[in-house]
CSV table of C-alpha atoms in Angstrom, one decimal:
chain,number,residue,atom,x,y,z
A,1,UNK,CA,12.5,21.5,3.1
A,2,UNK,CA,10.0,18.9,4.3
A,3,UNK,CA,9.1,15.3,3.3
A,4,UNK,CA,5.4,15.1,2.2
A,5,UNK,CA,3.9,11.7,2.9
A,6,UNK,CA,1.2,9.9,0.9
A,7,UNK,CA,-0.5,6.8,2.3
A,8,UNK,CA,-3.7,4.8,2.4
A,9,UNK,CA,-6.2,5.3,5.2
A,10,UNK,CA,-8.2,2.1,4.8
A,11,UNK,CA,-7.2,-1.6,4.3
A,12,UNK,CA,-5.1,-0.9,1.3
A,13,UNK,CA,-5.9,-0.8,-2.5
A,14,UNK,CA,-7.0,2.9,-2.1
A,15,UNK,CA,-5.2,4.0,-5.4
A,16,UNK,CA,-1.9,5.3,-4.0
A,17,UNK,CA,0.1,4.5,-7.2
A,18,UNK,CA,-2.1,6.7,-9.4
A,19,UNK,CA,-1.9,9.7,-7.0
A,20,UNK,CA,1.9,9.4,-6.6
A,21,UNK,CA,2.2,9.5,-10.4
A,22,UNK,CA,-0.1,12.6,-10.5
A,23,UNK,CA,1.8,14.4,-7.7
A,24,UNK,CA,5.4,13.5,-8.8
A,25,UNK,CA,5.9,16.4,-11.2
A,26,UNK,CA,6.0,18.7,-8.1
A,27,UNK,CA,8.8,16.6,-6.4
A,28,UNK,CA,12.4,15.8,-7.0
A,29,UNK,CA,12.5,12.4,-5.2
A,30,UNK,CA,9.9,9.7,-4.6
A,31,UNK,CA,10.7,7.2,-1.9
A,32,UNK,CA,9.0,4.0,-0.8
A,33,UNK,CA,9.3,3.6,3.0
A,34,UNK,CA,7.8,0.1,3.8
A,35,UNK,CA,6.2,-3.0,2.5
A,36,UNK,CA,7.2,-5.5,-0.2
A,37,UNK,CA,5.9,-7.1,-3.4
A,38,UNK,CA,2.7,-8.0,-1.7
A,39,UNK,CA,1.5,-4.5,-2.4
A,40,UNK,CA,0.6,-3.7,-6.0
A,41,UNK,CA,0.2,-0.1,-7.2
A,42,UNK,CA,-1.8,0.2,-10.5
A,43,UNK,CA,-1.3,3.1,-12.8
A,44,UNK,CA,-3.0,3.9,-16.2
A,45,UNK,CA,-2.0,6.6,-18.7
A,46,UNK,CA,-1.6,7.0,-22.4
A,47,UNK,CA,-3.7,3.8,-23.0
A,48,UNK,CA,-1.3,1.6,-21.0
A,49,UNK,CA,-1.8,-0.1,-17.6
A,50,UNK,CA,1.2,-0.8,-15.3
A,51,UNK,CA,1.3,-2.7,-12.0
A,52,UNK,CA,4.2,-1.8,-9.6
A,53,UNK,CA,5.0,-4.1,-6.7
A,54,UNK,CA,8.2,-2.7,-5.2
A,55,UNK,CA,9.4,0.1,-7.4
A,56,UNK,CA,8.1,3.6,-6.4
A,57,UNK,CA,5.3,5.0,-8.5
A,58,UNK,CA,7.3,8.1,-9.5
A,59,UNK,CA,9.3,5.9,-11.9
A,60,UNK,CA,7.3,7.1,-14.9
A,61,UNK,CA,8.4,10.7,-14.6
A,62,UNK,CA,11.8,10.5,-16.3
A,63,UNK,CA,13.7,13.2,-14.4
A,64,UNK,CA,12.9,12.1,-10.9
A,65,UNK,CA,15.0,10.0,-8.5
A,66,UNK,CA,13.1,7.1,-7.0
A,67,UNK,CA,14.3,5.5,-3.8
A,68,UNK,CA,13.5,2.1,-2.3
A,69,UNK,CA,14.1,2.9,1.3
A,70,UNK,CA,15.5,0.8,4.2
A,71,UNK,CA,12.0,0.0,5.5
A,72,UNK,CA,11.0,-2.1,2.5
A,73,UNK,CA,11.7,-5.8,1.9
A,74,UNK,CA,12.9,-6.8,-1.6
A,75,UNK,CA,12.4,-10.1,-3.5
A,76,UNK,CA,15.2,-10.1,-6.1
A,77,UNK,CA,13.3,-12.4,-8.4
A,78,UNK,CA,10.1,-10.4,-8.4
A,79,UNK,CA,12.1,-7.1,-8.7
A,80,UNK,CA,13.9,-8.4,-11.8
A,81,UNK,CA,10.5,-9.4,-13.4
A,82,UNK,CA,9.1,-6.0,-12.6
A,83,UNK,CA,12.2,-4.1,-13.8
A,84,UNK,CA,12.6,-6.0,-17.0
A,85,UNK,CA,8.9,-5.5,-17.9
A,86,UNK,CA,9.2,-1.8,-17.3
A,87,UNK,CA,12.4,-1.7,-19.4
A,88,UNK,CA,10.6,-3.3,-22.3
A,89,UNK,CA,8.0,-0.5,-22.2
A,90,UNK,CA,10.7,2.1,-22.5
A,91,UNK,CA,11.4,3.0,-18.9
A,92,UNK,CA,15.1,2.9,-17.9
A,93,UNK,CA,15.2,2.2,-14.2
A,94,UNK,CA,19.0,2.2,-13.8
A,95,UNK,CA,19.1,5.9,-14.5
A,96,UNK,CA,16.5,6.8,-11.9
A,97,UNK,CA,16.3,4.1,-9.2
A,98,UNK,CA,18.4,3.9,-6.0
A,99,UNK,CA,18.1,1.0,-3.5
A,100,UNK,CA,18.9,1.3,0.1
A,101,UNK,CA,21.7,-0.9,1.4
A,102,UNK,CA,19.7,-1.4,4.6
A,103,UNK,CA,16.6,-2.8,2.8
A,104,UNK,CA,16.1,-6.5,3.7
A,105,UNK,CA,16.1,-9.3,1.1
A,106,UNK,CA,13.3,-11.9,0.8
A,107,UNK,CA,14.9,-15.3,0.4
A,108,UNK,CA,13.3,-18.4,-1.2
A,109,UNK,CA,13.1,-19.9,2.2
A,110,UNK,CA,11.1,-16.9,3.5
A,111,UNK,CA,8.4,-17.8,1.0
A,112,UNK,CA,8.4,-21.4,2.1
A,113,UNK,CA,8.2,-20.3,5.8
A,114,UNK,CA,5.3,-18.0,4.9
A,115,UNK,CA,3.4,-21.0,3.4
A,116,UNK,CA,4.3,-23.3,6.3
A,117,UNK,CA,3.3,-20.9,9.0
A,118,UNK,CA,-0.1,-20.2,7.3
A,119,UNK,CA,-0.8,-24.0,7.1
A,120,UNK,CA,0.2,-24.4,10.7
A,121,UNK,CA,-2.4,-21.7,11.7
A,122,UNK,CA,-5.3,-23.8,10.3
A,123,UNK,CA,-8.6,-22.1,10.7
A,124,UNK,CA,-6.8,-19.1,12.3
A,125,UNK,CA,-4.9,-18.2,9.1
A,126,UNK,CA,-4.7,-14.5,8.3
A,127,UNK,CA,-4.8,-14.6,4.5
A,128,UNK,CA,-1.2,-13.8,3.8
A,129,UNK,CA,-0.2,-13.3,0.1
A,130,UNK,CA,2.5,-15.9,0.5
A,131,UNK,CA,5.3,-13.6,-0.7
A,132,UNK,CA,7.5,-14.1,2.3
A,133,UNK,CA,6.9,-10.7,3.8
A,134,UNK,CA,6.1,-11.7,7.4
A,135,UNK,CA,9.1,-14.1,7.8
A,136,UNK,CA,11.5,-11.5,6.3
A,137,UNK,CA,10.3,-8.8,8.7
A,138,UNK,CA,10.5,-11.4,11.5
A,139,UNK,CA,14.2,-12.0,10.7
A,140,UNK,CA,14.8,-8.3,10.6
A,141,UNK,CA,13.4,-7.9,14.1
A,142,UNK,CA,15.1,-11.1,15.3
A,143,UNK,CA,18.5,-9.7,13.9
A,144,UNK,CA,18.9,-12.7,11.5
A,145,UNK,CA,18.1,-10.7,8.3
A,146,UNK,CA,20.0,-10.5,5.0
A,147,UNK,CA,20.3,-7.0,3.6
A,148,UNK,CA,20.9,-5.5,0.2
A,149,UNK,CA,24.3,-4.2,1.4
A,150,UNK,CA,25.4,-7.7,2.2
A,151,UNK,CA,25.6,-8.3,-1.5
A,152,UNK,CA,28.7,-6.1,-1.4
A,153,UNK,CA,30.2,-8.2,1.5
A,154,UNK,CA,30.9,-11.9,2.0
A,155,UNK,CA,27.4,-12.6,0.6
A,156,UNK,CA,27.6,-16.4,0.1
A,157,UNK,CA,28.6,-17.0,3.7
A,158,UNK,CA,25.9,-14.8,5.0
A,159,UNK,CA,23.3,-16.3,2.7
A,160,UNK,CA,24.1,-19.9,3.6
A,161,UNK,CA,24.0,-19.2,7.3
A,162,UNK,CA,20.5,-17.7,7.0
A,163,UNK,CA,19.3,-20.4,4.6
A,164,UNK,CA,20.5,-23.3,6.8
A,165,UNK,CA,18.6,-21.7,9.8
A,166,UNK,CA,15.4,-21.6,7.7
A,167,UNK,CA,15.8,-25.1,6.5
A,168,UNK,CA,15.9,-26.4,10.1
A,169,UNK,CA,12.8,-24.4,10.9
A,170,UNK,CA,11.0,-25.8,7.8
A,171,UNK,CA,12.0,-29.3,8.8
A,172,UNK,CA,10.5,-28.7,12.3
A,173,UNK,CA,7.3,-27.6,10.6
A,174,UNK,CA,7.2,-30.6,8.4
A,175,UNK,CA,7.3,-28.5,5.2
A,176,UNK,CA,8.9,-30.0,2.1
A,177,UNK,CA,12.1,-28.3,0.7
A,178,UNK,CA,12.7,-30.3,-2.5
A,179,UNK,CA,12.1,-27.3,-4.7
A,180,UNK,CA,14.6,-25.1,-2.8
A,181,UNK,CA,17.6,-25.9,-5.1
A,182,UNK,CA,15.8,-24.7,-8.3
A,183,UNK,CA,14.4,-21.7,-6.5
A,184,UNK,CA,17.9,-20.8,-5.2
A,185,UNK,CA,19.3,-20.9,-8.7
A,186,UNK,CA,16.7,-18.4,-10.0
A,187,UNK,CA,17.2,-16.2,-6.9
A,188,UNK,CA,21.0,-16.1,-7.2
A,189,UNK,CA,20.6,-15.1,-10.9
A,190,UNK,CA,18.3,-12.3,-9.8
A,191,UNK,CA,20.9,-11.2,-7.2
A,192,UNK,CA,23.5,-10.8,-10.0
A,193,UNK,CA,20.9,-8.7,-11.9
A,194,UNK,CA,20.3,-6.6,-8.7
A,195,UNK,CA,24.1,-5.9,-8.6
A,196,UNK,CA,23.7,-3.8,-11.7
A,197,UNK,CA,21.6,-1.2,-9.8
A,198,UNK,CA,22.8,1.7,-7.6
A,199,UNK,CA,22.9,0.9,-3.9
A,200,UNK,CA,23.1,3.8,-1.4
A,201,UNK,CA,22.9,4.7,2.2
A,202,UNK,CA,19.6,6.3,1.3
A,203,UNK,CA,19.1,8.1,4.6
A,204,UNK,CA,22.1,10.3,3.8
A,205,UNK,CA,20.8,10.8,0.2
A,206,UNK,CA,17.4,12.0,1.3
A,207,UNK,CA,18.5,14.2,4.2
A,208,UNK,CA,21.2,15.9,1.9
A,209,UNK,CA,18.5,16.5,-0.7
A,210,UNK,CA,16.4,18.2,1.9
A,211,UNK,CA,19.3,20.4,2.9
A,212,UNK,CA,19.7,21.4,-0.7
A,213,UNK,CA,16.1,22.4,-0.9
A,214,UNK,CA,14.8,19.5,-2.9
A,215,UNK,CA,11.2,18.2,-2.5
A,216,UNK,CA,10.7,14.6,-1.4
A,217,UNK,CA,7.5,12.6,-1.6
A,218,UNK,CA,7.3,9.5,0.6
A,219,UNK,CA,5.1,6.7,-0.7
A,220,UNK,CA,3.5,4.2,1.6
A,221,UNK,CA,2.2,0.7,0.7
A,222,UNK,CA,-0.9,-1.2,2.0
A,223,UNK,CA,-3.2,0.9,4.2
A,224,UNK,CA,-3.2,2.3,7.8
A,225,UNK,CA,-5.7,-0.3,9.0
A,226,UNK,CA,-3.1,-2.9,8.2
A,227,UNK,CA,-0.4,-1.3,10.4
A,228,UNK,CA,1.2,-3.9,12.6
A,229,UNK,CA,0.7,-1.8,15.7
A,230,UNK,CA,-2.6,0.1,15.0
A,231,UNK,CA,-4.4,-2.0,12.5
A,232,UNK,CA,-7.0,-4.8,13.0
A,233,UNK,CA,-4.4,-7.1,14.6
A,234,UNK,CA,-3.6,-10.0,13.9
A,235,UNK,CA,-5.1,-9.5,10.4
A,236,UNK,CA,-2.4,-6.9,9.5
A,237,UNK,CA,0.8,-6.6,7.5
A,238,UNK,CA,4.2,-6.9,9.1
A,239,UNK,CA,5.3,-3.2,8.9
A,240,UNK,CA,4.3,0.2,10.1
A,241,UNK,CA,2.1,1.6,7.3
A,242,UNK,CA,1.2,4.9,9.2
A,243,UNK,CA,3.1,8.2,8.7
A,244,UNK,CA,5.5,7.4,11.6
A,245,UNK,CA,6.8,4.5,9.5
A,246,UNK,CA,8.2,7.0,7.1
A,247,UNK,CA,10.7,8.2,9.7
A,248,UNK,CA,12.1,4.7,10.4
A,249,UNK,CA,11.6,3.5,6.8
A,250,UNK,CA,13.7,6.4,5.3
A,251,UNK,CA,15.8,7.7,8.1
A,252,UNK,CA,14.2,11.1,8.5
A,253,UNK,CA,13.4,13.0,11.7
A,254,UNK,CA,9.8,13.6,12.7
A,255,UNK,CA,10.2,17.4,12.3
A,256,UNK,CA,11.0,16.8,8.7
A,257,UNK,CA,7.5,15.7,7.9
A,258,UNK,CA,5.4,18.2,6.0
A,259,UNK,CA,2.0,17.5,4.4
A,260,UNK,CA,0.4,14.1,5.0
A,261,UNK,CA,-1.9,13.1,2.1
A,262,UNK,CA,-4.4,10.5,3.2
A,263,UNK,CA,-6.1,8.5,0.4
A,264,UNK,CA,-9.4,6.7,0.7
A,265,UNK,CA,-12.1,5.3,-1.5
A,266,UNK,CA,-15.6,6.6,-1.7
A,267,UNK,CA,-16.5,3.2,-0.3
A,268,UNK,CA,-14.4,0.5,1.4
A,269,UNK,CA,-12.7,-2.7,0.5
A,270,UNK,CA,-10.6,-5.4,2.1
A,271,UNK,CA,-8.6,-8.4,0.7
A,272,UNK,CA,-8.2,-11.6,2.6
A,273,UNK,CA,-9.3,-12.5,6.1
A,274,UNK,CA,-10.1,-10.1,8.9
A,275,UNK,CA,-12.9,-7.9,10.4
A,276,UNK,CA,-14.8,-5.6,8.1
A,277,UNK,CA,-17.8,-3.9,9.9
A,278,UNK,CA,-19.4,-2.4,6.8
A,279,UNK,CA,-18.9,-5.3,4.4
A,280,UNK,CA,-21.8,-5.9,2.0
A,281,UNK,CA,-22.4,-9.6,1.2
A,282,UNK,CA,-25.3,-8.7,-1.2
A,283,UNK,CA,-26.0,-7.3,-4.6
A,284,UNK,CA,-24.7,-3.8,-3.7
A,285,UNK,CA,-21.4,-5.4,-2.6
A,286,UNK,CA,-21.2,-7.3,-5.8
A,287,UNK,CA,-22.0,-4.1,-7.8
A,288,UNK,CA,-19.2,-2.2,-6.0
A,289,UNK,CA,-16.8,-5.0,-6.8
A,290,UNK,CA,-17.7,-5.2,-10.5
A,291,UNK,CA,-17.9,-1.5,-11.2
A,292,UNK,CA,-14.7,-0.8,-9.2
A,293,UNK,CA,-12.8,-3.8,-10.7
A,294,UNK,CA,-12.0,-4.8,-7.2
A,295,UNK,CA,-9.4,-7.6,-7.8
A,296,UNK,CA,-5.9,-7.5,-6.4
A,297,UNK,CA,-3.3,-6.0,-8.7
A,298,UNK,CA,-0.7,-8.6,-7.5
A,299,UNK,CA,-2.7,-11.6,-6.3
A,300,UNK,CA,-5.8,-11.2,-8.4
A,301,UNK,CA,-7.9,-12.0,-5.4
A,302,UNK,CA,-11.5,-10.6,-5.3
A,303,UNK,CA,-11.8,-7.8,-2.8
A,304,UNK,CA,-14.6,-7.6,-0.2
A,305,UNK,CA,-16.6,-4.4,-0.6
A,306,UNK,CA,-18.8,-2.3,1.7
A,307,UNK,CA,-19.9,1.2,2.5
A,308,UNK,CA,-17.5,3.8,3.7
A,309,UNK,CA,-16.5,3.5,7.4
A,310,UNK,CA,-16.0,7.0,9.0
A,311,UNK,CA,-15.2,5.5,12.4
A,312,UNK,CA,-12.1,3.9,10.9
A,313,UNK,CA,-11.3,6.9,8.8
A,314,UNK,CA,-11.3,9.3,11.7
A,315,UNK,CA,-9.0,6.9,13.5
A,316,UNK,CA,-6.4,6.7,10.7
A,317,UNK,CA,-6.6,10.4,10.1
A,318,UNK,CA,-5.7,11.0,13.7
A,319,UNK,CA,-2.9,8.4,13.7
A,320,UNK,CA,-1.3,9.9,10.6
A,321,UNK,CA,-1.8,13.6,11.3
A,322,UNK,CA,-3.5,13.9,7.8
A,323,UNK,CA,-3.5,17.4,6.4
A,324,UNK,CA,-5.2,16.8,3.0
A,325,UNK,CA,-7.5,14.1,1.9
A,326,UNK,CA,-7.8,12.4,-1.5
A,327,UNK,CA,-10.9,10.5,-2.5
A,328,UNK,CA,-10.7,7.8,-5.1
A,329,UNK,CA,-13.2,5.9,-7.2
A,330,UNK,CA,-16.0,8.4,-6.8
A,331,UNK,CA,-17.3,7.4,-10.2
A,332,UNK,CA,-18.0,3.8,-9.0
A,333,UNK,CA,-20.8,5.2,-6.8
A,334,UNK,CA,-22.6,6.9,-9.7
A,335,UNK,CA,-25.5,4.5,-10.0
A,336,UNK,CA,-26.7,4.2,-6.4
A,337,UNK,CA,-29.9,6.1,-5.4
A,338,UNK,CA,-29.0,5.9,-1.7
A,339,UNK,CA,-25.4,6.0,-0.3
A,340,UNK,CA,-24.7,5.0,3.2
A,341,UNK,CA,-21.8,6.1,5.5
A,342,UNK,CA,-21.0,4.4,8.8
A,343,UNK,CA,-20.8,7.2,11.4
A,344,UNK,CA,-20.6,5.0,14.6
A,345,UNK,CA,-20.6,1.3,15.8
A,346,UNK,CA,-23.0,-0.4,18.2
A,347,UNK,CA,-21.6,-3.1,20.5
A,348,UNK,CA,-23.5,-4.7,23.3
A,349,UNK,CA,-26.0,-1.9,23.2
A,350,UNK,CA,-23.3,0.8,23.4
A,351,UNK,CA,-22.7,3.4,20.7
A,352,UNK,CA,-19.0,3.7,19.8
A,353,UNK,CA,-17.5,6.7,18.0
A,354,UNK,CA,-13.8,5.5,18.5
A,355,UNK,CA,-12.2,2.6,16.7
A,356,UNK,CA,-12.2,-0.3,19.3
A,357,UNK,CA,-9.3,-2.4,20.4
A,358,UNK,CA,-10.9,-5.5,19.0
A,359,UNK,CA,-13.4,-5.6,16.1
A,360,UNK,CA,-15.8,-8.5,16.7
A,361,UNK,CA,-18.8,-10.0,14.8
A,362,UNK,CA,-21.0,-8.4,17.4
A,363,UNK,CA,-20.3,-4.9,16.1
A,364,UNK,CA,-23.1,-3.3,14.1
A,365,UNK,CA,-22.5,-0.2,11.9
A,366,UNK,CA,-24.7,2.8,12.5
A,367,UNK,CA,-25.4,4.4,9.1
A,368,UNK,CA,-26.2,7.8,7.8
A,369,UNK,CA,-28.1,7.7,4.5
A,370,UNK,CA,-27.4,10.3,1.8
A,371,UNK,CA,-29.0,10.7,-1.6
A,372,UNK,CA,-26.9,9.5,-4.5
A,373,UNK,CA,-26.1,11.7,-7.5
A,374,UNK,CA,-26.8,9.1,-10.3
A,375,UNK,CA,-24.8,11.0,-12.9
A,376,UNK,CA,-21.7,9.6,-14.7
A,377,UNK,CA,-18.6,11.5,-13.4
A,378,UNK,CA,-15.9,9.8,-15.4
A,379,UNK,CA,-15.8,12.6,-18.1
A,380,UNK,CA,-15.8,15.5,-15.7
A,381,UNK,CA,-12.7,17.6,-15.6
A,382,UNK,CA,-13.5,20.4,-13.1
A,383,UNK,CA,-15.1,20.4,-9.6
A,384,UNK,CA,-17.8,22.9,-10.8
A,385,UNK,CA,-19.2,20.1,-12.9
A,386,UNK,CA,-19.9,17.9,-9.9
A,387,UNK,CA,-23.5,16.9,-9.3
A,388,UNK,CA,-25.2,18.7,-6.4
A,389,UNK,CA,-25.6,15.6,-4.4
A,390,UNK,CA,-22.0,14.7,-4.9
A,391,UNK,CA,-21.0,18.1,-3.6
A,392,UNK,CA,-23.2,17.5,-0.6
A,393,UNK,CA,-21.5,14.1,0.0
A,394,UNK,CA,-18.1,15.9,-0.1
A,395,UNK,CA,-19.3,18.5,2.4
A,396,UNK,CA,-20.7,15.8,4.7
A,397,UNK,CA,-17.4,13.9,4.6
A,398,UNK,CA,-15.3,17.0,5.3
A,399,UNK,CA,-17.5,17.9,8.2
A,400,UNK,CA,-17.3,14.4,9.7
A,401,UNK,CA,-13.6,14.0,9.1
A,402,UNK,CA,-12.4,17.5,9.9
A,403,UNK,CA,-9.9,17.6,7.0
A,404,UNK,CA,-10.4,19.1,3.5
A,405,UNK,CA,-10.7,16.8,0.4
A,406,UNK,CA,-8.1,18.2,-2.0
A,407,UNK,CA,-8.3,15.7,-4.9
A,408,UNK,CA,-11.2,13.7,-6.3
A,409,UNK,CA,-10.5,10.8,-8.7
A,410,UNK,CA,-13.3,10.0,-11.2
A,411,UNK,CA,-11.6,7.2,-13.1
A,412,UNK,CA,-8.4,5.1,-13.3
A,413,UNK,CA,-6.5,7.3,-15.8
A,414,UNK,CA,-4.1,9.9,-14.5
A,415,UNK,CA,-6.1,12.5,-16.4
A,416,UNK,CA,-9.3,11.6,-14.5
A,417,UNK,CA,-8.1,13.4,-11.5
A,418,UNK,CA,-9.6,16.7,-10.3
A,419,UNK,CA,-7.8,19.0,-7.9
A,420,UNK,CA,-10.3,21.2,-6.0
């Protein structure tokens, strides 16, 4: 069997959580392969709204195994809050959640280092969520990290060694640590809570499942344009968000990758700082934000909005080897008489079709205009109900991107999902 991969193709917030939930019935295991609690996946069904930060989005399908892979970083305090909230709503995580021993732990001092480093950058700050993600991944690469499996070892010794190193770094940065003691108390209580879950060498679990013919869906966090290697560096996250990150984040071989589902919005959004060639700082941008409810699921931050960027999409489709596309929030575009799509960039008088090494303020998007459909789509249940101009928009996108659009979302609920 193969591992199918589902990931975002833009700057995150594409709607991955909803689609994982929709696809999960066809799989036996759902596994997160990177990212941390800075990435919120929102799901709506049966009149309820849920926001998942670290837990895989297949958790609502009761008979599925959900795996938090070795590539993620886990904050025990936020994990406990998330898990207890789900338990209150009737979802028993302990029966269906497995956590990799090799996943790294976010310590209280990691969050402090995140804040201190952002302050130190001054005007060059990158708009971090302040969740300690970057410093945790930095410790992982620097071989100073604390892992979930360490909880089963001489944990206090390992924790104190890592903490003392961080305290020295914070002192050098002039960052106050008076709150550390109270934060530590809450964190250690959350560690005890974490002990009640199943830890596993998840790479063996997943590979054995494949040998047994079970189907696995790998769930990515953030978006491909936030990849630490291929995104709009340095305004990126700290992990590999592209499909290759699935191999290192779960311990599977490249030949085990099957379909790659690439998710994108019918328009484009971005949170925080960083380049955004098609950003609309006008009434249309505001309308996209309001109609699309573009506010961060975890941070609550307002998202910047703009027209769809096909230069960026072609780039991320190539990087990920996308086999099937999924378009989200089509209904948000219902009211516009004219819809624009960026098909190329212009920089210093030169037309660019490829995503450049550095996106600067001098880049101007080159747009293709298409007629809008101006019909509400949120009640539609079949693709033969699509307005003519929407079908033309889909045809245009498929021709430009070279990959079929398999699924179209016309609203936030899991039932507002049309498979073509």
